[in-house]
Structures are given as structure tokens and as C-alpha cells.
Amino acid sequence: MAALGDLLALLAAWEPGHAVLKPLLMPLLAAYVWTRRGPRLLLAALLFGWGGDTLLLFDAEPAFLAGMGSFAAGHVCYLVLFKRYGDTGRYAGPGGGSSRARGAALVAAYALALLGTVALLWPDLPGDMRGPVAGYSLLLTAMALGATTLGATAAAGGGLFLLSDTLIATGVADWPQLPRPDFAIMLTYLAAQYLLTRAVLREAVPRESGDHRRTGTGPPVTGADKATAAARATTTRRAGA
């Protein structure tokens, strides 16, 4: 409801509504993660996103740079999460295709997108913004690439995050904008954070709760295990339980 209200406020150009609702979005999502007992790093990523959201409400370059730094810290958290819960074996196709080749192709595609975007934006960016934007773009692209190791949901989230921040960069470069660019930026950003959160929770919560049945992990069942289980069942029946 808060996300819908914020998007409607942007469509209506109602700045007070956006100023009130935008800072609520990531804390609400973080609260959901907390109720699911999600990883602390995911909570940190979302709270760094909240810091960036809040700072970008101020129309000043120092606030913009600080907000970029807060988002960058969130991307680092996501990268660590992807390293912990991701699986590069997802690159392999159902027919047993080469995981290494697919991974190399993905890296090349994201690198090409990064270089192309920075090269196009570079001449139109303010001089003092070129370095920070280029460095942030590199980290953002690494996050989007890392998200692919968690499957299609996370990959979509990473791609949407990349799109959202690229739209912001085109505004900084003073490129022609879509009607209501703030709406498009916020819509893609919210979808990105939701999809990334959903993907991380799907992988992390079952593992950290020790539910091997859902994750397909855990020690194999041996003959000794079966014998022990049978003995316990016999003892239970004898006890009348």
C-alpha cells in the first residue's frame, strides 16, 4: 500500500506525499525480512537503500553523492549474499551445457552494457560527477551480474536495479527524459528491491533454519540411519506413544 501510494503521488506530482511515503518503503520491506528471520546482510542492504532513498529527496549534489554511497554499500551487501547463497551452476543449461561458457557470456554481456552506458553518458556528465558515476556503475553492474547466480527472480531484480539507476544517470547527464521519469525510476527500483529480497529469502531462510527437505541439501541417509530409525519406531510403539 505504501508503494502504491508513493507511485500515485509521483503520477499526481504530489511532492509532500512522495516525501512522506518514500522513506517508509525500505524499512517496511526490511521489517518483513525480519519477521521471516532473513539474513542480517539483507536487512543491511535494504536499510542502506533507505539511506539512499532519503538522501536523494534533497536536491543538492552532496546529498546525491552521499545517497550514491549508501546505495553502493547496499550493493556490497548484496554481492556478499550472492556469494554465500548463489550457485554458478545455474549457468549450465538443462542439456548439460558448459557452465563456464555461459558464465563467460554473461560477464561479457554485462561488461559490454557497462562500457557502452558509461561511454555514452561520459561527455554529458558534469566533470566532478564522472568518477563517482563510473565507479558506482561498475559496482552496480557487478551486483546485477552476481544476482544471476540466484536464478531468474534475482536476475530480473538486478536488471531492473541497473535500469532504474541508468535512468537516474541520464537525468544527471541532462538527456531528454520520459514523461514522469521519477515514476519510471521508482517503479523499476521498487520492483528490483522486492525481487532481490524475495530471491534471497527463498534461498537463505530454508538453509539457515536447517530445513534440508526444502533445499535438497543435507547428509545422505545411510543404512545405519534407517536401522536406527526403525529401532526408534519400535521403541516408540512399545512405549505406547
mmCIF file of C-alpha atoms in Angstrom:
data_model
loop_
_atom_site.group_PDB
_atom_site.id
_atom_site.type_symbol
_atom_site.label_atom_id
_atom_site.label_comp_id
_atom_site.label_asym_id
_atom_site.label_seq_id
_atom_site.Cartn_x
_atom_site.Cartn_y
_atom_site.Cartn_z
ATOM 1 C CA MET A 1 0.000 0.000 0.000
ATOM 2 C CA ALA A 2 2.849 2.375 0.780
ATOM 3 C CA ALA A 3 4.497 1.608 -2.567
ATOM 4 C CA LEU A 4 1.237 2.125 -4.440
ATOM 5 C CA GLY A 5 0.626 5.389 -2.598
ATOM 6 C CA ASP A 6 4.113 6.626 -3.436
ATOM 7 C CA LEU A 7 3.743 5.782 -7.126
ATOM 8 C CA LEU A 8 0.349 7.514 -7.263
ATOM 9 C CA ALA A 9 1.854 10.556 -5.558
ATOM 10 C CA LEU A 10 4.536 10.675 -8.259
ATOM 11 C CA LEU A 11 1.968 10.391 -11.045
ATOM 12 C CA ALA A 12 -0.036 13.205 -9.467
ATOM 13 C CA ALA A 13 3.129 15.291 -8.923
ATOM 14 C CA TRP A 14 2.186 15.476 -5.224
ATOM 15 C CA GLU A 15 5.608 16.085 -3.686
ATOM 16 C CA PRO A 16 4.508 16.045 0.001
ATOM 17 C CA GLY A 17 3.034 12.569 -0.438
ATOM 18 C CA HIS A 18 6.215 11.295 -2.064
ATOM 19 C CA ALA A 19 8.367 12.890 0.640
ATOM 20 C CA VAL A 20 6.367 11.110 3.350
ATOM 21 C CA LEU A 21 5.926 7.703 1.718
ATOM 22 C CA LYS A 22 9.301 7.134 0.045
ATOM 23 C CA PRO A 23 11.275 6.894 3.326
ATOM 24 C CA LEU A 24 8.805 4.257 4.595
ATOM 25 C CA LEU A 25 9.284 1.771 1.763
ATOM 26 C CA MET A 26 12.587 0.062 2.536
ATOM 27 C CA PRO A 27 12.017 -0.043 6.330
ATOM 28 C CA LEU A 28 8.698 -1.799 5.685
ATOM 29 C CA LEU A 29 10.384 -4.323 3.415
ATOM 30 C CA ALA A 30 13.152 -4.757 5.991
ATOM 31 C CA ALA A 31 10.527 -5.375 8.678
ATOM 32 C CA TYR A 32 9.086 -8.159 6.526
ATOM 33 C CA VAL A 33 12.565 -9.685 6.164
ATOM 34 C CA TRP A 34 12.971 -9.527 9.943
ATOM 35 C CA THR A 35 9.673 -11.369 10.515
ATOM 36 C CA ARG A 36 10.905 -14.066 8.124
ATOM 37 C CA ARG A 37 14.200 -14.260 10.046
ATOM 38 C CA GLY A 38 16.093 -13.333 6.921
ATOM 39 C CA PRO A 39 19.854 -12.719 6.821
ATOM 40 C CA ARG A 40 21.151 -9.637 8.593
ATOM 41 C CA LEU A 41 23.039 -8.663 5.459
ATOM 42 C CA LEU A 42 19.732 -8.445 3.581
ATOM 43 C CA LEU A 43 18.391 -6.170 6.309
ATOM 44 C CA ALA A 44 21.538 -4.062 5.942
ATOM 45 C CA ALA A 45 21.161 -3.886 2.150
ATOM 46 C CA LEU A 46 17.595 -2.631 2.477
ATOM 47 C CA LEU A 47 18.482 -0.108 5.171
ATOM 48 C CA PHE A 48 21.318 1.231 3.035
ATOM 49 C CA GLY A 49 18.693 1.561 0.299
ATOM 50 C CA TRP A 50 16.558 3.530 2.762
ATOM 51 C CA GLY A 51 19.519 5.842 3.378
ATOM 52 C CA GLY A 52 19.909 6.408 -0.348
ATOM 53 C CA ASP A 53 16.169 6.967 -0.808
ATOM 54 C CA THR A 54 16.099 9.579 1.933
ATOM 55 C CA LEU A 55 19.219 11.433 0.809
ATOM 56 C CA LEU A 56 18.025 11.648 -2.788
ATOM 57 C CA LEU A 57 14.976 13.572 -1.597
ATOM 58 C CA PHE A 58 17.301 16.557 -1.138
ATOM 59 C CA ASP A 59 18.103 18.441 -4.330
ATOM 60 C CA ALA A 60 21.787 19.030 -3.624
ATOM 61 C CA GLU A 61 24.939 17.458 -5.028
ATOM 62 C CA PRO A 62 26.445 16.479 -1.644
ATOM 63 C CA ALA A 63 23.236 14.664 -0.747
ATOM 64 C CA PHE A 64 23.219 12.953 -4.150
ATOM 65 C CA LEU A 65 26.794 11.726 -3.695
ATOM 66 C CA ALA A 66 26.066 10.543 -0.154
ATOM 67 C CA GLY A 67 22.964 8.740 -1.396
ATOM 68 C CA MET A 68 25.027 7.080 -4.110
ATOM 69 C CA GLY A 69 27.468 5.941 -1.444
ATOM 70 C CA SER A 70 24.647 4.473 0.633
ATOM 71 C CA PHE A 71 23.314 2.526 -2.343
ATOM 72 C CA ALA A 72 26.856 1.348 -3.097
ATOM 73 C CA ALA A 73 27.127 -0.083 0.421
ATOM 74 C CA GLY A 74 23.852 -1.905 -0.197
ATOM 75 C CA HIS A 75 25.245 -3.398 -3.398
ATOM 76 C CA VAL A 76 28.249 -4.703 -1.466
ATOM 77 C CA CYS A 77 25.843 -6.421 0.945
ATOM 78 C CA TYR A 78 24.018 -7.995 -1.983
ATOM 79 C CA LEU A 79 27.294 -9.195 -3.506
ATOM 80 C CA VAL A 80 28.211 -10.956 -0.262
ATOM 81 C CA LEU A 81 24.741 -12.537 -0.146
ATOM 82 C CA PHE A 82 25.071 -13.780 -3.716
ATOM 83 C CA LYS A 83 28.463 -15.232 -2.908
ATOM 84 C CA ARG A 84 27.011 -17.003 0.122
ATOM 85 C CA TYR A 85 23.775 -18.335 -1.364
ATOM 86 C CA GLY A 86 24.297 -18.184 -5.128
ATOM 87 C CA ASP A 87 25.119 -21.073 -7.417
ATOM 88 C CA THR A 88 27.170 -20.518 -10.563
ATOM 89 C CA GLY A 89 25.984 -23.952 -11.666
ATOM 90 C CA ARG A 90 22.735 -22.235 -12.625
ATOM 91 C CA TYR A 91 24.535 -21.123 -15.769
ATOM 92 C CA ALA A 92 24.514 -24.697 -17.025
ATOM 93 C CA GLY A 93 21.605 -25.497 -19.298
ATOM 94 C CA PRO A 94 19.237 -28.470 -18.898
ATOM 95 C CA GLY A 95 21.075 -30.303 -21.635
ATOM 96 C CA GLY A 96 24.344 -30.172 -19.716
ATOM 97 C CA GLY A 97 25.753 -27.101 -21.456
ATOM 98 C CA SER A 98 29.042 -25.623 -20.384
ATOM 99 C CA SER A 99 28.697 -23.641 -17.158
ATOM 100 C CA ARG A 100 31.967 -21.846 -17.800
ATOM 101 C CA ALA A 101 30.928 -20.757 -21.301
ATOM 102 C CA ARG A 102 27.568 -19.455 -20.124
ATOM 103 C CA GLY A 103 29.203 -17.598 -17.251
ATOM 104 C CA ALA A 104 31.726 -16.015 -19.618
ATOM 105 C CA ALA A 105 28.940 -14.949 -21.954
ATOM 106 C CA LEU A 106 27.052 -13.296 -19.096
ATOM 107 C CA VAL A 107 30.155 -11.469 -17.908
ATOM 108 C CA ALA A 108 30.801 -10.248 -21.453
ATOM 109 C CA ALA A 109 27.217 -9.058 -21.873
ATOM 110 C CA TYR A 110 27.181 -7.110 -18.604
ATOM 111 C CA ALA A 111 30.643 -5.669 -19.270
ATOM 112 C CA LEU A 112 29.505 -4.504 -22.700
ATOM 113 C CA ALA A 113 26.421 -2.884 -21.174
ATOM 114 C CA LEU A 114 28.578 -1.127 -18.564
ATOM 115 C CA LEU A 115 31.143 0.173 -21.043
ATOM 116 C CA GLY A 116 28.504 1.258 -23.536
ATOM 117 C CA THR A 117 26.437 3.125 -20.950
ATOM 118 C CA VAL A 118 29.403 4.912 -19.375
ATOM 119 C CA ALA A 119 30.834 5.813 -22.791
ATOM 120 C CA LEU A 120 27.530 7.319 -23.923
ATOM 121 C CA LEU A 121 26.943 9.255 -20.693
ATOM 122 C CA TRP A 122 30.533 10.401 -20.153
ATOM 123 C CA PRO A 123 30.570 13.521 -22.394
ATOM 124 C CA ASP A 124 27.342 14.856 -20.888
ATOM 125 C CA LEU A 125 28.108 14.236 -17.212
ATOM 126 C CA PRO A 126 29.375 17.143 -15.074
ATOM 127 C CA GLY A 127 33.137 16.877 -14.643
ATOM 128 C CA ASP A 128 33.014 16.278 -10.898
ATOM 129 C CA MET A 129 30.399 13.527 -11.321
ATOM 130 C CA ARG A 130 32.210 11.397 -13.905
ATOM 131 C CA GLY A 131 34.431 9.484 -11.491
ATOM 132 C CA PRO A 132 31.716 8.714 -8.904
ATOM 133 C CA VAL A 133 29.203 7.697 -11.578
ATOM 134 C CA ALA A 134 31.708 5.418 -13.318
ATOM 135 C CA GLY A 135 32.767 3.760 -10.051
ATOM 136 C CA TYR A 136 29.181 3.306 -8.910
ATOM 137 C CA SER A 137 28.188 1.913 -12.315
ATOM 138 C CA LEU A 138 30.924 -0.713 -12.052
ATOM 139 C CA LEU A 139 29.691 -1.838 -8.621
ATOM 140 C CA LEU A 140 26.048 -1.781 -9.728
ATOM 141 C CA THR A 141 26.825 -3.914 -12.781
ATOM 142 C CA ALA A 142 28.759 -6.394 -10.631
ATOM 143 C CA MET A 143 25.721 -6.656 -8.340
ATOM 144 C CA ALA A 144 23.370 -7.243 -11.285
ATOM 145 C CA LEU A 145 25.694 -9.914 -12.657
ATOM 146 C CA GLY A 146 26.015 -11.589 -9.258
ATOM 147 C CA ALA A 147 22.229 -11.680 -8.925
ATOM 148 C CA THR A 148 22.057 -14.137 -11.827
ATOM 149 C CA THR A 149 23.538 -16.835 -9.569
ATOM 150 C CA LEU A 150 20.308 -16.852 -7.537
ATOM 151 C CA GLY A 151 18.098 -17.595 -10.529
ATOM 152 C CA ALA A 152 15.653 -15.743 -12.749
ATOM 153 C CA THR A 153 13.889 -13.787 -9.982
ATOM 154 C CA ALA A 154 17.097 -12.255 -8.652
ATOM 155 C CA ALA A 155 18.432 -11.729 -12.182
ATOM 156 C CA ALA A 156 15.315 -9.718 -13.028
ATOM 157 C CA GLY A 157 15.768 -7.708 -9.839
ATOM 158 C CA GLY A 158 19.388 -6.937 -10.655
ATOM 159 C CA GLY A 159 18.489 -5.936 -14.194
ATOM 160 C CA LEU A 160 15.728 -3.619 -13.010
ATOM 161 C CA PHE A 161 18.074 -2.011 -10.477
ATOM 162 C CA LEU A 162 20.517 -1.409 -13.318
ATOM 163 C CA LEU A 163 17.752 0.140 -15.441
ATOM 164 C CA SER A 164 16.477 2.343 -12.611
ATOM 165 C CA ASP A 165 19.884 3.817 -11.827
ATOM 166 C CA THR A 166 20.659 4.258 -15.524
ATOM 167 C CA LEU A 167 17.520 6.389 -15.796
ATOM 168 C CA ILE A 168 18.821 8.499 -12.907
ATOM 169 C CA ALA A 169 22.179 8.869 -14.663
ATOM 170 C CA THR A 170 20.524 10.086 -17.864
ATOM 171 C CA GLY A 171 18.868 12.797 -15.789
ATOM 172 C CA VAL A 172 22.227 13.814 -14.327
ATOM 173 C CA ALA A 173 23.608 13.954 -17.876
ATOM 174 C CA ASP A 174 20.633 16.143 -18.850
ATOM 175 C CA TRP A 175 19.412 13.777 -21.551
ATOM 176 C CA PRO A 176 15.804 14.019 -22.823
ATOM 177 C CA GLN A 177 13.541 12.250 -20.345
ATOM 178 C CA LEU A 178 10.365 10.205 -20.496
ATOM 179 C CA PRO A 179 7.172 11.789 -19.154
ATOM 180 C CA ARG A 180 7.255 11.499 -15.344
ATOM 181 C CA PRO A 181 10.765 9.983 -15.224
ATOM 182 C CA ASP A 182 10.602 9.859 -11.426
ATOM 183 C CA PHE A 183 7.684 7.413 -11.712
ATOM 184 C CA ALA A 184 9.633 5.097 -14.042
ATOM 185 C CA ILE A 185 12.698 5.285 -11.786
ATOM 186 C CA MET A 186 10.716 4.462 -8.655
ATOM 187 C CA LEU A 187 8.657 1.705 -10.276
ATOM 188 C CA THR A 188 11.740 -0.164 -11.533
ATOM 189 C CA TYR A 189 13.573 0.419 -8.231
ATOM 190 C CA LEU A 190 10.758 -0.935 -6.081
ATOM 191 C CA ALA A 191 10.349 -3.970 -8.312
ATOM 192 C CA ALA A 192 14.116 -4.552 -8.137
ATOM 193 C CA GLN A 193 14.312 -4.447 -4.347
ATOM 194 C CA TYR A 194 11.261 -6.678 -3.983
ATOM 195 C CA LEU A 195 12.549 -9.297 -6.432
ATOM 196 C CA LEU A 196 16.033 -9.338 -4.890
ATOM 197 C CA THR A 197 14.551 -9.681 -1.411
ATOM 198 C CA ARG A 198 12.252 -12.490 -2.497
ATOM 199 C CA ALA A 199 15.101 -14.380 -4.165
ATOM 200 C CA VAL A 200 17.463 -14.087 -1.193
ATOM 201 C CA LEU A 201 14.781 -15.170 1.270
ATOM 202 C CA ARG A 202 13.911 -18.167 -0.875
ATOM 203 C CA GLU A 203 17.499 -19.377 -0.750
ATOM 204 C CA ALA A 204 18.580 -18.230 2.706
ATOM 205 C CA VAL A 205 15.692 -18.925 5.068
ATOM 206 C CA PRO A 206 15.422 -22.698 4.483
ATOM 207 C CA ARG A 207 19.201 -23.123 4.799
ATOM 208 C CA GLU A 208 19.541 -21.105 7.976
ATOM 209 C CA SER A 209 16.538 -22.833 9.558
ATOM 210 C CA GLY A 210 18.080 -26.230 8.790
ATOM 211 C CA ASP A 211 15.158 -27.379 6.614
ATOM 212 C CA HIS A 212 17.041 -29.713 4.276
ATOM 213 C CA ARG A 213 13.836 -31.051 2.760
ATOM 214 C CA ARG A 214 13.177 -27.721 1.055
ATOM 215 C CA THR A 215 16.692 -27.064 -0.105
ATOM 216 C CA GLY A 216 17.614 -30.571 -1.182
ATOM 217 C CA THR A 217 20.776 -30.423 0.931
ATOM 218 C CA GLY A 218 21.946 -32.299 3.997
ATOM 219 C CA PRO A 219 23.714 -35.577 4.702
ATOM 220 C CA PRO A 220 22.673 -38.664 2.744
ATOM 221 C CA VAL A 221 20.595 -41.315 4.514
ATOM 222 C CA THR A 222 22.643 -44.452 5.127
ATOM 223 C CA GLY A 223 21.670 -47.991 6.014
ATOM 224 C CA ALA A 224 22.700 -47.327 9.605
ATOM 225 C CA ASP A 225 20.394 -44.323 9.721
ATOM 226 C CA LYS A 226 17.492 -46.462 8.515
ATOM 227 C CA ALA A 227 18.246 -49.136 11.089
ATOM 228 C CA THR A 228 18.368 -46.522 13.854
ATOM 229 C CA ALA A 229 15.068 -45.035 12.706
ATOM 230 C CA ALA A 230 13.439 -48.482 12.663
ATOM 231 C CA ALA A 231 14.670 -49.220 16.183
ATOM 232 C CA ARG A 232 13.330 -45.895 17.433
ATOM 233 C CA ALA A 233 9.954 -46.582 15.812
ATOM 234 C CA THR A 234 9.787 -49.994 17.521
ATOM 235 C CA THR A 235 10.679 -48.436 20.877
ATOM 236 C CA THR A 236 8.002 -45.775 20.390
ATOM 237 C CA ARG A 237 5.304 -48.356 19.673
ATOM 238 C CA ARG A 238 6.340 -50.331 22.726
ATOM 239 C CA ALA A 239 6.067 -47.262 24.897
ATOM 240 C CA GLY A 240 2.535 -46.677 23.685
ATOM 241 C CA ALA A 241 3.395 -43.285 22.225
#
